[in-house]
CSV table of C-alpha atoms and ligand atoms in Angstrom, one decimal:
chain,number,residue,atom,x,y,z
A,1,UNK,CA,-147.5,3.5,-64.4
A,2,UNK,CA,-147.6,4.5,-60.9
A,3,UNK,CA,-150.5,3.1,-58.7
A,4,UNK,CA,-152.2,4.6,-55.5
A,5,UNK,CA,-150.4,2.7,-53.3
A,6,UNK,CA,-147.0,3.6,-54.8
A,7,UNK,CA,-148.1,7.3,-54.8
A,8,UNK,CA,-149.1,6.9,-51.2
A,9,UNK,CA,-145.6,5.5,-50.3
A,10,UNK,CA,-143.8,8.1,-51.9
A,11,UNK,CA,-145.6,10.9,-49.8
A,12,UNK,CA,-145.4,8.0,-46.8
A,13,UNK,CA,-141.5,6.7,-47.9
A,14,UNK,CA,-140.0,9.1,-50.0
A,15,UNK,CA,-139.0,6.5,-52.6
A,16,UNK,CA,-141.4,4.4,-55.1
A,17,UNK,CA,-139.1,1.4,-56.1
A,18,UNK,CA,-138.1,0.2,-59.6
A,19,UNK,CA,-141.4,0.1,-62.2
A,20,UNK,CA,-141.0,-0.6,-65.9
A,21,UNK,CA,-142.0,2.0,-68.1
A,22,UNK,CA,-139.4,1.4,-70.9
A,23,UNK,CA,-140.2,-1.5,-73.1
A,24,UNK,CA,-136.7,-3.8,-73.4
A,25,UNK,CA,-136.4,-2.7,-77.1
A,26,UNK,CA,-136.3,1.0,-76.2
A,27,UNK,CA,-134.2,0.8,-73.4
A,28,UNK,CA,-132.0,-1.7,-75.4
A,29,UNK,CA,-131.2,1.2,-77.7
A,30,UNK,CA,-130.8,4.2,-75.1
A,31,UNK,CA,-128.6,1.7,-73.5
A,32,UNK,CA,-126.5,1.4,-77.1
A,33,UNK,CA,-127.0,5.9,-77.5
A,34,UNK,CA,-125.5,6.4,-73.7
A,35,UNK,CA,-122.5,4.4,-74.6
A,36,UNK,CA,-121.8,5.7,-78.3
A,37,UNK,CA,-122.2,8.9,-76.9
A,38,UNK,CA,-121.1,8.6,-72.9
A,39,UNK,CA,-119.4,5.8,-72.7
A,40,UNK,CA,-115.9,7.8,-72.9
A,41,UNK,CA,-116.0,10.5,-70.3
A,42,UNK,CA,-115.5,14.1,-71.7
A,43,UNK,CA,-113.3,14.8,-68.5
A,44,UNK,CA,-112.7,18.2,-67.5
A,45,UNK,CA,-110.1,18.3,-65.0
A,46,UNK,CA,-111.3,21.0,-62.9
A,47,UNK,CA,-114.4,19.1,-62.6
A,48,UNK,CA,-115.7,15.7,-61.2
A,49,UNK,CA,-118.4,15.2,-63.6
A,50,UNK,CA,-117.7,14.4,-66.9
A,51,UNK,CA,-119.2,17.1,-68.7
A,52,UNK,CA,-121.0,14.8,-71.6
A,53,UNK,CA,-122.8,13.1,-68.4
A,54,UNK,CA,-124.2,15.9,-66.8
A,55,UNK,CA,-127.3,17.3,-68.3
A,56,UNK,CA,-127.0,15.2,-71.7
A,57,UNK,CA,-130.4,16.2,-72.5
A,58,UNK,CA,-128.8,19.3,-74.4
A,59,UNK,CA,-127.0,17.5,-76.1
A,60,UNK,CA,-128.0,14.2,-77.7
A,61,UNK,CA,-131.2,13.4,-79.4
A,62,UNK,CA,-131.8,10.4,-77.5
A,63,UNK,CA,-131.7,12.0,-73.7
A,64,UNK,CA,-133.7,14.6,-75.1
A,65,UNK,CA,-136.3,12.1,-76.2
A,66,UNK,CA,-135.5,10.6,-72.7
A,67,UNK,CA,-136.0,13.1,-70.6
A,68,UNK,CA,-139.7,13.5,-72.4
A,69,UNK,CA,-140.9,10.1,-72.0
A,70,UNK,CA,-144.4,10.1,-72.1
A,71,UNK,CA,-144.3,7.0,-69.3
A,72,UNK,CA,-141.7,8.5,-67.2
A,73,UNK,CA,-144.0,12.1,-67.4
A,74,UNK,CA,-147.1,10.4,-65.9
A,75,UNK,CA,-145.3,8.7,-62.7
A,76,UNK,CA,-143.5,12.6,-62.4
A,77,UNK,CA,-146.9,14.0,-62.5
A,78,UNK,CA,-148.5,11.9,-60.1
A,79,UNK,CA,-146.1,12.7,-57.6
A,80,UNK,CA,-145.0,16.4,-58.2
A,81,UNK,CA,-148.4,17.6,-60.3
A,82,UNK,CA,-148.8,18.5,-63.8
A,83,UNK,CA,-146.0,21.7,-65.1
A,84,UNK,CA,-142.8,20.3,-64.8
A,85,UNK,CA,-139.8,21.3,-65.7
A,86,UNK,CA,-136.1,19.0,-65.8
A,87,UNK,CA,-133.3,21.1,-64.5
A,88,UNK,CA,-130.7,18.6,-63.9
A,89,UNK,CA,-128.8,15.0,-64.9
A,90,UNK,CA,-125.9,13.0,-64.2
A,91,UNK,CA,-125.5,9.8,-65.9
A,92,UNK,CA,-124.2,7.3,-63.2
A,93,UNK,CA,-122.0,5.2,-65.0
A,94,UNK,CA,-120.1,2.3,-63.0
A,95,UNK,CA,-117.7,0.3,-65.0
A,96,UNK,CA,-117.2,-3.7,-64.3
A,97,UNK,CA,-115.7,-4.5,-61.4
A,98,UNK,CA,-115.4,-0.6,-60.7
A,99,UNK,CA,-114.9,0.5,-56.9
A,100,UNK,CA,-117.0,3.7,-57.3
A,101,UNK,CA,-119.4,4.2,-55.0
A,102,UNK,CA,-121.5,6.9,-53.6
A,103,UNK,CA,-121.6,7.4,-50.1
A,104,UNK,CA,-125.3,8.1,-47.9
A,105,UNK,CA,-126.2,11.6,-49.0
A,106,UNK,CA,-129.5,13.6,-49.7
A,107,UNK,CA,-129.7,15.2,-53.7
A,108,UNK,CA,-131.0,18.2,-51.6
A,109,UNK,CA,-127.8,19.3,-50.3
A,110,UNK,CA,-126.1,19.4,-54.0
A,111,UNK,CA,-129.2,22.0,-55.5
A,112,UNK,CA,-130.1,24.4,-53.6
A,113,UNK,CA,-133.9,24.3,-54.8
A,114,UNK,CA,-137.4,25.6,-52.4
A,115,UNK,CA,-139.4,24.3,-51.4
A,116,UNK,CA,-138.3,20.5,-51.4
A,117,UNK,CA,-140.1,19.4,-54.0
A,118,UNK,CA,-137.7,17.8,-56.3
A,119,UNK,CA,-138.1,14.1,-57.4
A,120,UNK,CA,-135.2,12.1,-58.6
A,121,UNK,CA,-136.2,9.6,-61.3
A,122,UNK,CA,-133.5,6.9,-61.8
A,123,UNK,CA,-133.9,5.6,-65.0
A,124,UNK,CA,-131.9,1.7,-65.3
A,125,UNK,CA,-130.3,1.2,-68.8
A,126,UNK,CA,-128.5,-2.5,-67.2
A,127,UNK,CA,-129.4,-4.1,-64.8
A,128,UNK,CA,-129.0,-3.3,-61.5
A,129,UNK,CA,-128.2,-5.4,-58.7
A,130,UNK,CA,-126.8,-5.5,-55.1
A,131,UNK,CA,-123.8,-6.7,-56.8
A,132,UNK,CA,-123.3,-4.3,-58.8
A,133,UNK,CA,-124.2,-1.0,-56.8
A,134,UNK,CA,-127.5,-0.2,-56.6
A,135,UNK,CA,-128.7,2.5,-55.2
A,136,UNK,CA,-130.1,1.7,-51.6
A,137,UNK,CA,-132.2,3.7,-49.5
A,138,UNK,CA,-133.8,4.6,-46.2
A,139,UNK,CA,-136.8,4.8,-46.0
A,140,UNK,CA,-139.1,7.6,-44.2
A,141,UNK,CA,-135.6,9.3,-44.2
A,142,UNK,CA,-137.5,12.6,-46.1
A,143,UNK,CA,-138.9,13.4,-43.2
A,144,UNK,CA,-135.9,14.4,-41.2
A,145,UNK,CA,-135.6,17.6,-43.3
A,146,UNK,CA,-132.4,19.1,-44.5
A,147,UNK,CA,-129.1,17.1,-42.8
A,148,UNK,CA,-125.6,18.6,-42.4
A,149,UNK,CA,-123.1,16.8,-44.9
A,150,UNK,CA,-119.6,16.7,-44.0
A,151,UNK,CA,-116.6,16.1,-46.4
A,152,UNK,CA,-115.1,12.3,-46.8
A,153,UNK,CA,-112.3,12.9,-49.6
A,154,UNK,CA,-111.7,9.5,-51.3
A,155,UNK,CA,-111.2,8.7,-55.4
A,156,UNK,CA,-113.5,5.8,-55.1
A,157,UNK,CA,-116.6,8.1,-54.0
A,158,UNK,CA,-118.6,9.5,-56.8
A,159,UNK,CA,-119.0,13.2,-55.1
A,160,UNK,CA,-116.8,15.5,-55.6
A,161,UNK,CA,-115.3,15.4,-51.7
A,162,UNK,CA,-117.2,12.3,-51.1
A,163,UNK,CA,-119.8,14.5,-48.9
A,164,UNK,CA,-121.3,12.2,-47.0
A,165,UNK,CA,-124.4,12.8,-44.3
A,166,UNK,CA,-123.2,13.5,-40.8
A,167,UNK,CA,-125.2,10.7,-39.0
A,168,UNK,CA,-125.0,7.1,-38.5
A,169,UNK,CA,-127.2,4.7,-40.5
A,170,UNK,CA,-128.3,1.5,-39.9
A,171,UNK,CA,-127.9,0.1,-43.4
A,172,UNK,CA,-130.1,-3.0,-41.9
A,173,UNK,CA,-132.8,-0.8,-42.7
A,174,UNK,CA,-132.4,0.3,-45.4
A,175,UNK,CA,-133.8,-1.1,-49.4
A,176,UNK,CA,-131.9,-1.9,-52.4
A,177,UNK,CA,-133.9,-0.8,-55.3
A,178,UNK,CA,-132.8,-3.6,-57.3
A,179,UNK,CA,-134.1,-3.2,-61.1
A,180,UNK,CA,-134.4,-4.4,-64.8
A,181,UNK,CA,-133.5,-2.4,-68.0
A,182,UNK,CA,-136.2,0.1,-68.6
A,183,UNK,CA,-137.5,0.3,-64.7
A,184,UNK,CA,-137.2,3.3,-63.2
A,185,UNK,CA,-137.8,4.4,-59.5
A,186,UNK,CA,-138.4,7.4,-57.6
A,187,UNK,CA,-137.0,9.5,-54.7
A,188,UNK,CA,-137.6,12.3,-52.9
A,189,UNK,CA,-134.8,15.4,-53.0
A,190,UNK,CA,-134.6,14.5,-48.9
A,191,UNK,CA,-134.7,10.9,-49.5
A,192,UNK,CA,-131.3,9.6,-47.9
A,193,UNK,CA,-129.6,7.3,-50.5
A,194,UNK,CA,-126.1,5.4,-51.1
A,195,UNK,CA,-124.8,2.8,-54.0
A,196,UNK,CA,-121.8,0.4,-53.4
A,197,UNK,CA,-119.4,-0.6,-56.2
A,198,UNK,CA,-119.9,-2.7,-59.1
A,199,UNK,CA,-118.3,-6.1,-58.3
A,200,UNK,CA,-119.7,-7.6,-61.5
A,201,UNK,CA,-118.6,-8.2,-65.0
A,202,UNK,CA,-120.8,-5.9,-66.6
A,203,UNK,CA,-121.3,-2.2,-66.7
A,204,UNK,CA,-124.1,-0.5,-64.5
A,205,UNK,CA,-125.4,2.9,-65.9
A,206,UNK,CA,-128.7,4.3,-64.6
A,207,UNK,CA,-129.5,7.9,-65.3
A,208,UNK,CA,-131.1,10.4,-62.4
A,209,UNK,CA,-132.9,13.0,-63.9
A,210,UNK,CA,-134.2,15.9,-61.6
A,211,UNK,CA,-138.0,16.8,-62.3
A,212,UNK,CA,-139.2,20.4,-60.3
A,213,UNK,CA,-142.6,21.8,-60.3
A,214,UNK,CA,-142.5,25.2,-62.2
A,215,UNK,CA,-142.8,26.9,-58.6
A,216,UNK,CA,-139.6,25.6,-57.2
A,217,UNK,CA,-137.3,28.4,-57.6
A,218,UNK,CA,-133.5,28.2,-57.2
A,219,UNK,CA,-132.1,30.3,-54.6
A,220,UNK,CA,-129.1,31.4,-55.4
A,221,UNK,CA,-128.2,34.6,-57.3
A,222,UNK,CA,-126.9,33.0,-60.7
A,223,UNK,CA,-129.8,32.3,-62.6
A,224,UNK,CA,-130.0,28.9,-64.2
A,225,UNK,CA,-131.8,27.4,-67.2
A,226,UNK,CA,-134.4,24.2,-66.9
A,227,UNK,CA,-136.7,23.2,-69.9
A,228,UNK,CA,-140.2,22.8,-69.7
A,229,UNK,CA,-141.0,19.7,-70.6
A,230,UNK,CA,-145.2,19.2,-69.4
A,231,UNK,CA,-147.7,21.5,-69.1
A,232,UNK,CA,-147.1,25.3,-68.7
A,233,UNK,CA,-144.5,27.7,-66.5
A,234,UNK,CA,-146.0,30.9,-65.1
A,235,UNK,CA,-143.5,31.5,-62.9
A,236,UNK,CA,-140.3,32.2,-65.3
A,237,UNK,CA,-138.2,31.0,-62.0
A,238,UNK,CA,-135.4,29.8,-65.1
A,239,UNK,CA,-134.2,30.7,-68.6
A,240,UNK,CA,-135.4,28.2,-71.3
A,241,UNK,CA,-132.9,26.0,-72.5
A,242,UNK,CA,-133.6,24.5,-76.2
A,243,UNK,CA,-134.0,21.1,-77.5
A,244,UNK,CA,-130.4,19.7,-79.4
A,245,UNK,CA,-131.6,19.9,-83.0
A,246,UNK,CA,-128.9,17.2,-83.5
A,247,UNK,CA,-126.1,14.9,-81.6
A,248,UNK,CA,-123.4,17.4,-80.5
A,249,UNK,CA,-124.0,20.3,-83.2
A,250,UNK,CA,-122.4,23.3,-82.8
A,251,UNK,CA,-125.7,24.8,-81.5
A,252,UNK,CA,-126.3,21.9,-79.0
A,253,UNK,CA,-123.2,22.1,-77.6
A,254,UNK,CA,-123.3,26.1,-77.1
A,255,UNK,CA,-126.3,25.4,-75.1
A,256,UNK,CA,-125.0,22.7,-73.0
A,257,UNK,CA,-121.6,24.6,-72.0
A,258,UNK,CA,-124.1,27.5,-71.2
A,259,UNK,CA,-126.0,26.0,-69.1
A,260,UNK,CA,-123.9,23.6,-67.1
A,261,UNK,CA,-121.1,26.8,-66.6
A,262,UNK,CA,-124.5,28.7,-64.9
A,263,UNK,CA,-125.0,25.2,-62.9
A,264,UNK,CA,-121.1,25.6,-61.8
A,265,UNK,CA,-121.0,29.6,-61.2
A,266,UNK,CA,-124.4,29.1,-59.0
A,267,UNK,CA,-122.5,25.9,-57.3
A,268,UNK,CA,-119.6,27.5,-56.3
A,269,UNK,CA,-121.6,31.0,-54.7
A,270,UNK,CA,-123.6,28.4,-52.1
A,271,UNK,CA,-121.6,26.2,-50.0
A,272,UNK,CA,-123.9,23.2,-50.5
A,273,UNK,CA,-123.9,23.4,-54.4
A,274,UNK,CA,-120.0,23.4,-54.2
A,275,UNK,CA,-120.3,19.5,-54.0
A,276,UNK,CA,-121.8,19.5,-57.5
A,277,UNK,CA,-124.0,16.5,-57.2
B,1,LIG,O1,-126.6,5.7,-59.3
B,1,LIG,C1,-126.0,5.7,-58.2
B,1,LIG,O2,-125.2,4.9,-57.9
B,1,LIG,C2,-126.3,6.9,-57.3
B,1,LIG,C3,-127.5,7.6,-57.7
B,1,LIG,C4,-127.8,8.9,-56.9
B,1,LIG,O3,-127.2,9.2,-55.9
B,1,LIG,C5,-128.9,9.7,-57.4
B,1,LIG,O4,-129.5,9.4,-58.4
B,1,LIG,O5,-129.2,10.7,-56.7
């Protein structure tokens, strides 16, 4: 899916733009399976995240069969190597003529993940367009390392304080990664990155799920769960998490609740992982 070049400007970049690797029949009906089943936020008060959008993979059939696209699999590899492992997701789901929008950031900050290995693949279920939020991004910005994030507390921003990085950008040059159903592009954990609002009629949902070589570790003191999902782990860095054997059984949803109250314990004992991203 991915070519040399592509692979090159990853490592060069820190992004690869928008590539099909969804036909438009199957994204068609993961676009219809996020709605039936995400479409209405599960909304816990005490959290910004909807819980049925963060790590959906545990608990419908069709983000588990999402997350283990054989397409989406080869680009990770190519880029991160062959045992990988998903540990997060967040469904980004901006309604028409929604004012949400997520302000310049690094997916770093939120994790708390070494080395910086992580690579965010954002899977586009609509379209997505500069008018209607896509994400944009600066390129080369990987290479700055690690950047202090201070708090910006509006609704209208997606994170939870609206944690935004602490230095002026340019947004002349940065890219819009503008895409089609079924594309999906990919950035690097350092990779500075933003989306406007959705001034458009129609919804905009992309998906980011977060792929880790088995030797990333977390480092915090909660342990977490990831699931294996290529080759092999021989480094146990995370409990297993299993596969829904349904949509929202009893089981499935045990799993989930375990595994995104770890992903909240571990959050709030590191001061970066407190803005749950
Ligand atoms: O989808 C968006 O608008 C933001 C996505 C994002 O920040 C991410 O995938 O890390």
């Amino acid at each position: 899916m991915l070519t040399t070049k592509d692979i090159d400007d990853y490592h060069k970049q820190g992004f690869v733009p928008g590539r099909p690797h969804l036909s438009t029949d199957e994204a068609m009906a993961m676009r219809e399976a996020c709605i039936r089943t995400c479409g209405v936020e599960h909304k816990d008060p005490a959290r910004r995240q909807a819980s049925n959008r963060v790590k959906p993979y545990l608990l419908f059939r069709w983000a588990a069969d999402l997350v283990r696209h054989p397409a989406i699999l080869d680009s990770v590899e190519a880029l991160i190597g062959p045992n990988i492992q998903i540990f997060h997701t967040t469904i980004w789901f901006k309604e028409p003529k929604s004012e949400k929008s997520v302000p310049w950031h690094q997916d770093a900050t939120y994790f708390g993940l070494a080395p910086f290995e992580h690579v965010t693949a954002w899977v586009a279920l609509t379209p997505s367009t500069e008018e209607m939020g896509c994400v944009r991004i600066l390129p080369s910005s990987h290479e700055e390392g690690q950047l202090p994030h201070a708090d910006n507390i509006n609704p209208n921003l997606m994170l939870s304080r609206g944690q935004t990085v602490a230095r002026n950008i340019n947004n002349g040059d940065a890219v819009d990664l503008i895409m089609a159903p079924g594309d999906v592009s990919f950035h690097h954990t350092l990779a500075l990155h933003r989306s406007g609002p959705n001034t458009s009629n129609e919804p905009r949902i992309g998906i980011g799920f977060s792929y880790i070589p088995t030797h990333v570790r977390h480092i915090g003191e909660t342990r977490l769960s990831a699931t294996l999902v290529r080759g092999v782990d021989n480094f146990d860095h995370f409990d297993p998490e299993p596969a829904p054997d349904g949509d929202a059984t009893e089981a499935a949803i045990a799993a989930h609740g375990d595994s995104i109250a770890r992903f909240w314990r571990a959050s709030e004992s590191i001061p970066e992982m407190r803005l749950i991203h």
